[in-house]
XYZ file of C-alpha atoms in Angstrom:
594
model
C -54.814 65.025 -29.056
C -54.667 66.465 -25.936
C -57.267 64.723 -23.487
C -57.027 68.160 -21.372
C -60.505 70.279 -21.505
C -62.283 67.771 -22.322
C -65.896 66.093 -21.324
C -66.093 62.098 -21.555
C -69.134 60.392 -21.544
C -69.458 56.878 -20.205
C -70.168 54.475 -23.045
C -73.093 51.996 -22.537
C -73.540 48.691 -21.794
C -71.225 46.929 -24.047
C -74.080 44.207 -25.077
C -76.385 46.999 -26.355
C -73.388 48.193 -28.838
C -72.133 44.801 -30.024
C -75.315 43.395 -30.405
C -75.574 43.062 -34.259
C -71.340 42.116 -33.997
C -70.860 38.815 -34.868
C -69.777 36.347 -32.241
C -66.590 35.255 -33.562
C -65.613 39.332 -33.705
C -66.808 39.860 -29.681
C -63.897 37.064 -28.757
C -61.432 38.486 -30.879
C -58.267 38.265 -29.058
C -55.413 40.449 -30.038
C -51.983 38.761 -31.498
C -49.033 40.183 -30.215
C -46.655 41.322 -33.639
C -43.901 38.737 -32.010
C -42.029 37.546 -29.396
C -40.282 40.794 -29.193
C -41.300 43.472 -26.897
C -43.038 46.647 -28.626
C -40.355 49.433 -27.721
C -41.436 52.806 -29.469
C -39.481 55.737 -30.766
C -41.726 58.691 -31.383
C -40.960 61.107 -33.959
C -42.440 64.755 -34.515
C -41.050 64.410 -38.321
C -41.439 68.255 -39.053
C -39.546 69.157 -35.863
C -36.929 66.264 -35.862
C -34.794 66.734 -38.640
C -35.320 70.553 -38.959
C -31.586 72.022 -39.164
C -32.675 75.550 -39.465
C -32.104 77.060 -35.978
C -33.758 79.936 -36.578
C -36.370 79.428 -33.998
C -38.057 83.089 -34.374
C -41.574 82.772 -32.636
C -44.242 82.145 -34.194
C -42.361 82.231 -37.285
C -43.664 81.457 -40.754
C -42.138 78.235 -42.906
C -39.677 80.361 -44.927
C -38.186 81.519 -41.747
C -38.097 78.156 -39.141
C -37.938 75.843 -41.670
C -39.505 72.093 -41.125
C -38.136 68.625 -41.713
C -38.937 66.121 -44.075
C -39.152 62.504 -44.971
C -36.649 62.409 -47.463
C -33.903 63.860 -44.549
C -34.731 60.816 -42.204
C -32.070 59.048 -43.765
C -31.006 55.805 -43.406
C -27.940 56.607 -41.197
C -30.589 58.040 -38.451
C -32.846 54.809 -38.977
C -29.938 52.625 -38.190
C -29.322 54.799 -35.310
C -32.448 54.598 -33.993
C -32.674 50.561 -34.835
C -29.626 50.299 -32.382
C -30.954 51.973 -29.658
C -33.605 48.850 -29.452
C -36.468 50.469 -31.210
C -39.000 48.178 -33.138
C -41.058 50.847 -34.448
C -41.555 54.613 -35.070
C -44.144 56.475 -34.425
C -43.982 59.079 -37.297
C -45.755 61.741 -36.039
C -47.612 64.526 -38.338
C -47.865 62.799 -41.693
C -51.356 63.245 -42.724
C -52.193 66.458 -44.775
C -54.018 68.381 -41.730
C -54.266 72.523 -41.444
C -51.666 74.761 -42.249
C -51.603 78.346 -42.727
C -48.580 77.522 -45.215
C -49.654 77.805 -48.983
C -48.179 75.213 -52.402
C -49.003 75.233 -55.451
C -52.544 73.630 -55.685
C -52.993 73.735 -52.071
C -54.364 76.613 -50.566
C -53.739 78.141 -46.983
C -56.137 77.700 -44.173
C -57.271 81.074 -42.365
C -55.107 81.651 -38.871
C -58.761 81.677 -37.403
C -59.068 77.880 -38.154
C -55.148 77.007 -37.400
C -53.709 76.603 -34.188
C -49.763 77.667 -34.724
C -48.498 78.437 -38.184
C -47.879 75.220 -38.716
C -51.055 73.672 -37.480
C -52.167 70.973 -35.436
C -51.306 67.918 -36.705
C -54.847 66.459 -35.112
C -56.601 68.448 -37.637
C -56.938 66.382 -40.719
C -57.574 68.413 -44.000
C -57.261 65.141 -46.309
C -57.517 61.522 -45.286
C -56.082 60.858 -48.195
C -52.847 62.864 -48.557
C -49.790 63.501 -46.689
C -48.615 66.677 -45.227
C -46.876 68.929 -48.135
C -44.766 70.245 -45.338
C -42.657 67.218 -45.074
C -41.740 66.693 -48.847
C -38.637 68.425 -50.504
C -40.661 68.328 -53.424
C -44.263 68.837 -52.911
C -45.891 67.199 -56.179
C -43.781 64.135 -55.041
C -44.862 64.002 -51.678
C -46.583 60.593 -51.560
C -43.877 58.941 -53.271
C -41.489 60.753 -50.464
C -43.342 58.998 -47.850
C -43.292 55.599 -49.489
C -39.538 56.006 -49.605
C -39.298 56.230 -45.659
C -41.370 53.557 -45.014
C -38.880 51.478 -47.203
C -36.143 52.815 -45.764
C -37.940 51.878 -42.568
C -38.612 48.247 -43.039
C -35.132 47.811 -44.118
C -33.658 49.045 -40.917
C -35.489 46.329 -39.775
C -38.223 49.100 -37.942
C -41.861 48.872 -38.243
C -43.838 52.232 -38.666
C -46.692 53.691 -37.122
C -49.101 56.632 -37.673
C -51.292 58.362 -36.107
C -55.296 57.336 -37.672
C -58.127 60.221 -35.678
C -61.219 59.090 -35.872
C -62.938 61.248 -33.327
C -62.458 64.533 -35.973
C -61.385 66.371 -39.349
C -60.205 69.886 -39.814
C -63.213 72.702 -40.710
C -61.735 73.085 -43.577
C -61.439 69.551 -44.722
C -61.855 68.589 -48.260
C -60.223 65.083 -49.669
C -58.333 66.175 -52.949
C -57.138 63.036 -53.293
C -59.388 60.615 -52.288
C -60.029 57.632 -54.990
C -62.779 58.654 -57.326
C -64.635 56.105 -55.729
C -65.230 57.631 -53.254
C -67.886 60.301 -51.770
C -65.942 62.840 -49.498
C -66.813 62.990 -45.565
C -70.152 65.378 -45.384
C -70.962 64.922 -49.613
C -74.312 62.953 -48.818
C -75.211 64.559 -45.244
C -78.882 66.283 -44.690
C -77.544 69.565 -43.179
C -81.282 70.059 -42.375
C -80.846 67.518 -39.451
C -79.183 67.958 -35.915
C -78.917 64.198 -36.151
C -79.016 61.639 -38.607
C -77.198 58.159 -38.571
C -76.025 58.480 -41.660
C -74.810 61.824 -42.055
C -71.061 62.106 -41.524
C -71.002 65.425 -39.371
C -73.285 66.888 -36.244
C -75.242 69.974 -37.182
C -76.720 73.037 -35.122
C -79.196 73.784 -38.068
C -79.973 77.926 -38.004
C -76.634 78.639 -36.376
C -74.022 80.018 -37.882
C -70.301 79.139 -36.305
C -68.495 81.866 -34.539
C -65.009 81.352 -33.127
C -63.170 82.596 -30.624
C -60.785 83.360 -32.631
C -62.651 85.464 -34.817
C -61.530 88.888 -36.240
C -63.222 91.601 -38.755
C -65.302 90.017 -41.378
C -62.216 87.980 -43.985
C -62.636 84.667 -41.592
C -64.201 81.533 -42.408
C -67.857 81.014 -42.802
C -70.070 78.180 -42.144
C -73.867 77.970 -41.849
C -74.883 75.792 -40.320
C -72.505 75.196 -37.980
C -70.994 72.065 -37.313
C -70.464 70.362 -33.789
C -66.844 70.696 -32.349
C -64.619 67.910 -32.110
C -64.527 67.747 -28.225
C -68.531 66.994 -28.336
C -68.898 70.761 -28.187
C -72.893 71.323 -29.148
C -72.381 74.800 -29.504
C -71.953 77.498 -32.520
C -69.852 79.425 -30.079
C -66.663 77.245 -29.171
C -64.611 78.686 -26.449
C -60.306 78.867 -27.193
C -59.897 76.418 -24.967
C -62.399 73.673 -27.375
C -61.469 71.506 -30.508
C -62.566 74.540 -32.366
C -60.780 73.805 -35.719
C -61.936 70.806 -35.619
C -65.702 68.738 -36.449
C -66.888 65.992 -34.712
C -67.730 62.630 -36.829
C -70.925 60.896 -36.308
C -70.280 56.935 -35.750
C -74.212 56.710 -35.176
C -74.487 58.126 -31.650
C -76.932 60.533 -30.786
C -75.620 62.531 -28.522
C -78.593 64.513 -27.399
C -80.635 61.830 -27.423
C -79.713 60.324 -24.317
C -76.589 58.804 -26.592
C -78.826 56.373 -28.389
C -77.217 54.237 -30.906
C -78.127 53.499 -34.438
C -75.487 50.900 -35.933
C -77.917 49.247 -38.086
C -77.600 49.789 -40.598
C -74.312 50.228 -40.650
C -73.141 54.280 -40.196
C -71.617 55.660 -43.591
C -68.778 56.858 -41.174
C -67.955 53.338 -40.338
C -67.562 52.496 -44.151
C -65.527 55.620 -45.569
C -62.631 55.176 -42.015
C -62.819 51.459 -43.137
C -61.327 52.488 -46.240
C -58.988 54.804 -44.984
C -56.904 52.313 -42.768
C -56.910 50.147 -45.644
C -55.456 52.974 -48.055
C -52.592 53.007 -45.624
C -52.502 49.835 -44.742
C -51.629 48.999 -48.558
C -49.047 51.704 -48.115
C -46.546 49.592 -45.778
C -47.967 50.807 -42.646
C -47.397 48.679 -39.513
C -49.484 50.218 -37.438
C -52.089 52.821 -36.125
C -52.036 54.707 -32.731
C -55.633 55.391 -32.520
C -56.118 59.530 -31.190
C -58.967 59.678 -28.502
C -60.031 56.210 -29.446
C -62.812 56.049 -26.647
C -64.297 59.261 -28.144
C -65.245 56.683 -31.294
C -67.741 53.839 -30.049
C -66.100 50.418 -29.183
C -68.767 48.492 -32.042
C -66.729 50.599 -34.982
C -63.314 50.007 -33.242
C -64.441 45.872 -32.866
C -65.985 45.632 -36.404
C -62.643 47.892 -37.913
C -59.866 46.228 -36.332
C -61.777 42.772 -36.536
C -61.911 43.728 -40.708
C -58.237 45.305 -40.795
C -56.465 42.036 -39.784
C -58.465 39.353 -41.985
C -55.774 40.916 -44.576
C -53.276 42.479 -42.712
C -52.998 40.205 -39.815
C -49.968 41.784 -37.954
C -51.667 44.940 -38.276
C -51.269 47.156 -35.024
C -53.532 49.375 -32.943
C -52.838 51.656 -29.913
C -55.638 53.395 -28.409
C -55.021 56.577 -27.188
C -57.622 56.003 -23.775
C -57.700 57.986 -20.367
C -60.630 55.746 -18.975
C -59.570 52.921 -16.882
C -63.390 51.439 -16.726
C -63.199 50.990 -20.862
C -59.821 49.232 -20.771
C -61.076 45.824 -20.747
C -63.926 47.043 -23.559
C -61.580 48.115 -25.747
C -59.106 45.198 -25.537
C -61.171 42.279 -25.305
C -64.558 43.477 -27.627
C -62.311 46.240 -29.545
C -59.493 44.005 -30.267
C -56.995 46.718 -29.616
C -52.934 45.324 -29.022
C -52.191 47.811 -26.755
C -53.848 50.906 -24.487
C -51.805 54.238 -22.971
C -51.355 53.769 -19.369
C -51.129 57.204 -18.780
C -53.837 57.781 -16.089
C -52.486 55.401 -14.159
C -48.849 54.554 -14.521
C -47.857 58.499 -16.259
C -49.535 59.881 -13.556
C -48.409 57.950 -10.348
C -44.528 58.017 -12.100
C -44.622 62.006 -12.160
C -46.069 62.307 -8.772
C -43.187 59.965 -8.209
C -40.248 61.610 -9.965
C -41.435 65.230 -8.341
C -41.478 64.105 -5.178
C -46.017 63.958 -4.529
C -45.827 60.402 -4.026
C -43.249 57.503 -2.661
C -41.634 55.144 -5.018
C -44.151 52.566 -3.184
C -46.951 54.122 -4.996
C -45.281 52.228 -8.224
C -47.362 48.510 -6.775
C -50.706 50.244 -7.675
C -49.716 50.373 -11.372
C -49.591 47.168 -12.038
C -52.172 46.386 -9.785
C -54.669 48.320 -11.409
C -54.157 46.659 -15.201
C -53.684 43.101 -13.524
C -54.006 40.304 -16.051
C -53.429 42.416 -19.094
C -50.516 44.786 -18.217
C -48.808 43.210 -21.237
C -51.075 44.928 -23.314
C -50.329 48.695 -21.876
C -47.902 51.183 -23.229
C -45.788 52.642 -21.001
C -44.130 56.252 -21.197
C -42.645 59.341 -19.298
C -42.814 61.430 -22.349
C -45.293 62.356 -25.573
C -45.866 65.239 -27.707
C -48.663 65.685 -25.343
C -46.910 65.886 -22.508
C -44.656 68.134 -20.875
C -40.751 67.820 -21.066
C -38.885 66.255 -17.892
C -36.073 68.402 -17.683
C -38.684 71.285 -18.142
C -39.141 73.938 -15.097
C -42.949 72.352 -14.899
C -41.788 68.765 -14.187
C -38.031 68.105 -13.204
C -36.043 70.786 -14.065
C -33.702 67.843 -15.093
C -33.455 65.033 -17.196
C -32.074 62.715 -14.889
C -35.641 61.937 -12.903
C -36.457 60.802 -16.452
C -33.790 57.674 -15.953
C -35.080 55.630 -13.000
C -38.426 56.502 -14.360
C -37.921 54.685 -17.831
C -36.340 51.680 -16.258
C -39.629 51.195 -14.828
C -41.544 51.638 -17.802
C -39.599 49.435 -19.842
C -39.090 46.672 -17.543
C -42.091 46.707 -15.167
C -44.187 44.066 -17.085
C -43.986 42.437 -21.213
C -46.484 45.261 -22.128
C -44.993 48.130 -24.461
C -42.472 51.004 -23.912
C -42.425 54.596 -25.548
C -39.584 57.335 -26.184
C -40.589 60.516 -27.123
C -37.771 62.047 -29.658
C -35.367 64.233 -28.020
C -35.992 62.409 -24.373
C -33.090 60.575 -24.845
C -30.777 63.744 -24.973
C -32.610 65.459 -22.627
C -34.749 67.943 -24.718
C -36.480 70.858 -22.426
C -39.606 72.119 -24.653
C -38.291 75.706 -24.014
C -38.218 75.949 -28.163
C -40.453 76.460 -30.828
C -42.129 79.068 -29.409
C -45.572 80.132 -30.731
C -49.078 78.799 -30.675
C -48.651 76.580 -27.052
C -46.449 79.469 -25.824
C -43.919 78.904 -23.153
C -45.445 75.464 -21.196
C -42.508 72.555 -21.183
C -43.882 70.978 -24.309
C -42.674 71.013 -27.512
C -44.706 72.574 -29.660
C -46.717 70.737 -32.382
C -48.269 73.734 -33.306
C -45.514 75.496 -34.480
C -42.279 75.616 -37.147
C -38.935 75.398 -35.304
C -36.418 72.944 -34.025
C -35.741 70.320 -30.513
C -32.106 72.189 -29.970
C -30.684 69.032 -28.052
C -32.078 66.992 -30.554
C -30.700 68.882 -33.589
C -26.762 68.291 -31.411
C -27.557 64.792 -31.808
C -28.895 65.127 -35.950
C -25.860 67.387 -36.601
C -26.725 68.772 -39.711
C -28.183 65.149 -41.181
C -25.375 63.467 -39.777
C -26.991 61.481 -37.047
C -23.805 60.918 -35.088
C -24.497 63.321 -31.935
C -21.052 64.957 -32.201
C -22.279 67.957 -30.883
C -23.999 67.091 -28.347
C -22.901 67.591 -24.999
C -20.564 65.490 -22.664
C -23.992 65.306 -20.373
C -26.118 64.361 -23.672
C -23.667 62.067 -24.216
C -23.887 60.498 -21.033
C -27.643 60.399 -21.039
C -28.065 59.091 -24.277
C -25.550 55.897 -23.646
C -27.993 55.199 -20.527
C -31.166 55.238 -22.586
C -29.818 53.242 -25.118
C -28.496 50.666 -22.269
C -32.047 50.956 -21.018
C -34.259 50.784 -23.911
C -31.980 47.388 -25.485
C -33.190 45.883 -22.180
C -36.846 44.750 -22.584
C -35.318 42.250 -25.824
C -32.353 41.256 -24.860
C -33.343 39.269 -21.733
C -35.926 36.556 -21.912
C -37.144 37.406 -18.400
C -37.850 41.522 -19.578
C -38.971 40.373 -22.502
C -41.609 37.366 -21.722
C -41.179 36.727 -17.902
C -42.782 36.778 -14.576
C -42.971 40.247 -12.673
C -42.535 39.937 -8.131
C -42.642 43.347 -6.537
C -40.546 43.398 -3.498
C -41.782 46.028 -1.748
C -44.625 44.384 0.455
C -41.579 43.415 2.317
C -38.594 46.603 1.750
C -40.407 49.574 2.367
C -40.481 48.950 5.960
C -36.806 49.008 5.850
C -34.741 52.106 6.130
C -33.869 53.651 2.338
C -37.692 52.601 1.500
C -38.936 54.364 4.049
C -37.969 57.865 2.088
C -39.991 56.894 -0.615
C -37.255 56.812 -3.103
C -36.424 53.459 -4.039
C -38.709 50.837 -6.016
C -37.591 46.960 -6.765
C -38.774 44.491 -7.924
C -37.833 40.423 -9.635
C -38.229 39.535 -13.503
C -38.042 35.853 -14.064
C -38.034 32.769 -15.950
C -37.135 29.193 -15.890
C -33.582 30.197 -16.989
C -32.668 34.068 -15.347
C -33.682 36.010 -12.528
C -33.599 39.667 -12.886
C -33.308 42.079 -9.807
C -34.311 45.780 -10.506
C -33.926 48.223 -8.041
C -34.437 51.897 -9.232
C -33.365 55.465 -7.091
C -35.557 58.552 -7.421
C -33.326 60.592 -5.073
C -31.130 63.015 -6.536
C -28.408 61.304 -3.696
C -26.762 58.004 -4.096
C -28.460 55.298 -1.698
C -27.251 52.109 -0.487
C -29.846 49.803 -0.441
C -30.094 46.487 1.533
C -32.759 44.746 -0.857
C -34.475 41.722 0.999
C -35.902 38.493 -1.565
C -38.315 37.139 0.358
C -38.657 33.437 1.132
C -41.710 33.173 -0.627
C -40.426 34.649 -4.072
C -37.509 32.311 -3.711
C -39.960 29.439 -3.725
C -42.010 30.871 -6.399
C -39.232 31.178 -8.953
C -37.424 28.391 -7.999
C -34.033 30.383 -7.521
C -31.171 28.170 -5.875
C -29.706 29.966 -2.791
C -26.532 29.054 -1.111
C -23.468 31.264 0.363
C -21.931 31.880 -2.800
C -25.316 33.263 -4.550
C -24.057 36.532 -6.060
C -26.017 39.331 -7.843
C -23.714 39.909 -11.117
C -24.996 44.122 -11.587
C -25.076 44.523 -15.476
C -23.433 47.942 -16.300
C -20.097 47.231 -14.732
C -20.059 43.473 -14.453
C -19.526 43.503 -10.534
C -20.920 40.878 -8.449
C -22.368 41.668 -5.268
C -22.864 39.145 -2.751
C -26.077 37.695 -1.043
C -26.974 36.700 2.827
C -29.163 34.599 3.529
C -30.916 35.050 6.529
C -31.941 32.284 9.044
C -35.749 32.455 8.161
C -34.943 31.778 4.481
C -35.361 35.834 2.756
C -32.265 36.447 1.268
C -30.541 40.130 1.419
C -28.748 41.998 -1.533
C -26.404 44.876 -0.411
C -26.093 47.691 -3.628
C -25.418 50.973 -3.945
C -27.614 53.140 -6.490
C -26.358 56.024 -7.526
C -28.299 59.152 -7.819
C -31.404 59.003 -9.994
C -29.337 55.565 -10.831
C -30.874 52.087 -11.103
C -29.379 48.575 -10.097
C -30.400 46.058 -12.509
C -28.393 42.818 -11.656
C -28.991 39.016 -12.449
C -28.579 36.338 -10.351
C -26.324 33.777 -10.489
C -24.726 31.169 -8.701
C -21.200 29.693 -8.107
């Protein structure tokens, strides 16, 4: 979900919460999957391998068309495999609100559906995936199981999303196990509050939305509380307001007191649900607004999740650096977004707000767990880079991701289409005209659909410039595993010492060392949109600290093209690289000696 529009409330203290946790949960430590670096491809599944190029706005199903599981073949997993990807992200499976109509399944009113197609953050039925995606709809599940066969035999892992913040108005499990009770089935809708009660009521108030029109939209009395902890029966457009907030046992207008013992009936019924899909083959969970759910249910979940699946994953989906150590030392999540800090310093970066130098205070600020952060320049949240509201360009996009993937051992994220340069300018609809692409809507990612070419996966029609930029994210996105020092080294950042220096000064070049007993790794990255030569200084001290041998015939061998660029060293011991980066270019070189 978006985290725009939003109110966040500071949890607690974390003793109060964990207090009834056992201790042997509160030092849970999370177990990385491998040795391997996490390096994620995310895929928008009814966008990604939609042929129809239709693209009317706003159109209906019949007329866009949508992709499906059965057309991500195993030619396009392959594809994706080689590019360096561990796992996919599919994005959009769960059944969630649609104003599209099947046999069996009716059509949500457009009051309560944000698109045609509907948010895919707007969960209809925990229990079910999204009728959309199957070629045959009474067949759907058994679709799905397919491609996460397919997917393990790639040799991928697979992810989806689990949102635990909120369901869709209109939700109503038809395929739940008998069981179990649906979300709501037990609640007292007499009560504003009650710990055990699945929803948040506004008892006497009847919901009106802004989207509201003549008399055929949907009802409901009492209302419920908006997903974006809006206490209102009047949600504004720019609220949650198709969806309702789940109660975990907070009482939010009760100063946020907690009642966790006993345990919420919440906590129970999204225990089951990561286990349903758990026993389905999937790797992993990226967790949607996961500090919008209390850290106790994440601790006691996760904590539960991997005494059977051990190798389970979890991503939190977090834009509050305070609650990063909360939620991966008592939550036991594997990884965090680092999108308040390293997203936003890398765009102020890549459009020119900032100087590359601004790059230290990343890693500064997630010191001593940076390995457990995942890194990215795009999401389906965010807007496009070569979009007129960020770069107008891809390219900005390259120097950017070589920082993201090789910065630290912590995780690294594509967002489909990125690699060929996608714009957001289509589907239009729902999110209108504002450099994303739309998750709201039916359509198509037209530089994506070059690459698919017609469920061919080969990229023949893209572009020579796709072409180009493709080969470079591929070369960049093998990196982080095929290198012991990206994938499990030490990190030095060189510019406490270069950005006095001329090229630094302009605020367009960041470098830095990766490391271990057996390589040394020089980075050096160009957010100009002119080729630089750069005179990169390795200080004496980093010398020491790795333990790299230095003589007159130390050479930097530059990985792309194989050249070897010689060293000086100085008389007080630094020792000085001389490169040339090309324009939005990176040098990525590794040092040897002969």
């Amino acid at each position: 979900m978006p985290y725009r529009n939003l109110l966040f409330f500071k949890i607690k203290p974390i003793c109060t919460i964990l207090r009834m946790i056992p201790a042997k949960m509160i030092r849970f430590e999370s177990k990385l999957l491998s040795m391997n670096r996490l390096v994620i491809y995310q895929l928008f599944i009814r966008l990604f391998t939609n042929t129809n190029t239709t693209n009317s706005p706003d159109g209906e199903l019949a007329v866009n068309g949508c992709g499906k599981f059965d057309h991500i073949t195993s030619k396009a997993l392959k594809e994706i495999h080689d590019m360096g990807f561990t796992h996919i992200w599919f994005t959009g499976v769960i059944e969630h609100s649609t104003t599209s109509f099947y046999d069996g399944i009716e059509a949500d009113k457009a009051c309560i559906v944000k698109g045609k197609a509907g948010s895919p953050y707007a969960i209809r039925d925990y229990y079910d995936v999204a009728a959309d995606l199957s070629v045959i709809q009474t067949n759907r599940m058994k679709e799905f199981e397919a491609l996460i066969f397919r997917t393990h035999e790639a040799g991928l892992k697979a992810i989806i999303d689990f949102i635990p913040n909120h369901l869709a108005r209109t939700y109503k499990s038809e395929q739940r196990p008998t069981d179990q009770d649906d979300f709501g089935q037990g609640d007292d809708k007499t009560l504003p509050f009650h710990p055990q009660n699945n929803f948040y009521y506004l008892p006497g108030e009847s919901l009106c939305l802004p989207t509201a029109s003549g008399t055929d939209c949907f009802q409901e009395t009492p209302a419920r509380v908006t997903g974006n902890d809006c206490f209102t029966s009047t949600p504004s457009i720019n609220d949650w307001y198709e969806t309702i907030k789940l109660n975990y046992g907070i009482d939010y207008l009760n100063n946020r007191s907690e009642h966790f013992d006993p345990i919420p009936d919440t906590w129970k019924k999204m225990n089951h649900v990561l286990s349903f899909w758990a026993e389905k083959g999937v790797d992993g969970f990226r967790c949607d607004m996961a500090a919008m759910v209390p850290v106790a249910f994440w601790a006691q979940a996760i904590y539960t999740m991997k005494k059977k699946w051990n190798d389970l994953l979890f991503i939190a989906e977090i834009y509050e650096p305070w609650l990063y150590s909360d939620f991966l030392n008592l939550g036991g999540f594997d990884y965090l977004y680092d999108k308040v800090g390293f997203y936003d310093t890398l765009r102020n970066v890549m459009t020119g707000q900032a100087p590359a130098t601004s790059i230290s205070d990343c890693w500064k600020g997630v010191d001593g767990f940076g390995h457990r952060m995942l890194n990215f320049i795009e999401n389906h949240d965010e807007q496009r880079i070569a979009s007129k509201y960020f770069c107008h360009s891809p390219l900005p996009g390259i120097p950017a991701t070589v920082v993201a993937s090789l910065i630290s051992c912590g995780g690294v994220m594509l967002y489909n289409g990125q690699e060929v340069g996608e714009d957001g300018a289509l589907p239009l609809g729902y999110s209108g005209d504002d450099g994303r692409t739309s998750i709201f809507d039916y359509g198509t990612m037209p530089s994506l659909d070059r690459w698919v070419n017609d469920g061919n996966f080969d990229g023949r029609t893209l572009t020579s410039d796709e072409k180009k930029l493709r080969e470079t994210y591929q070369f960049i996105t093998r990196l982080p595993n095929s290198y012991r020092s990206f994938q499990m080294g030490g990190f030095y950042d060189l510019m406490w010492l270069n950005h006095p220096l001329t090229q630094f000064t302009y605020g367009k070049v960041y470098a830095f060392l990766r490391y271990d007993k057996t390589e040394v790794m020089l980075v050096a990255v160009n957010f100009s949109n002119e080729a630089l030569d750069a005179d990169i200084c390795i200080p004496n001290h980093a010398i020491n600290l790795i333990g790299l041998k230095t003589h007159k015939n130390t050479t930097v061998k530059e990985l792309t093209s194989g050249i070897h660029y010689r060293s000086t060293l100085e008389p007080n011991g630094d020792l000085k690289v001389k490169t040339n980066i090309g324009a939005y270019g990176f040098f990525i070189g590794e040092f040897t000696t002969y």
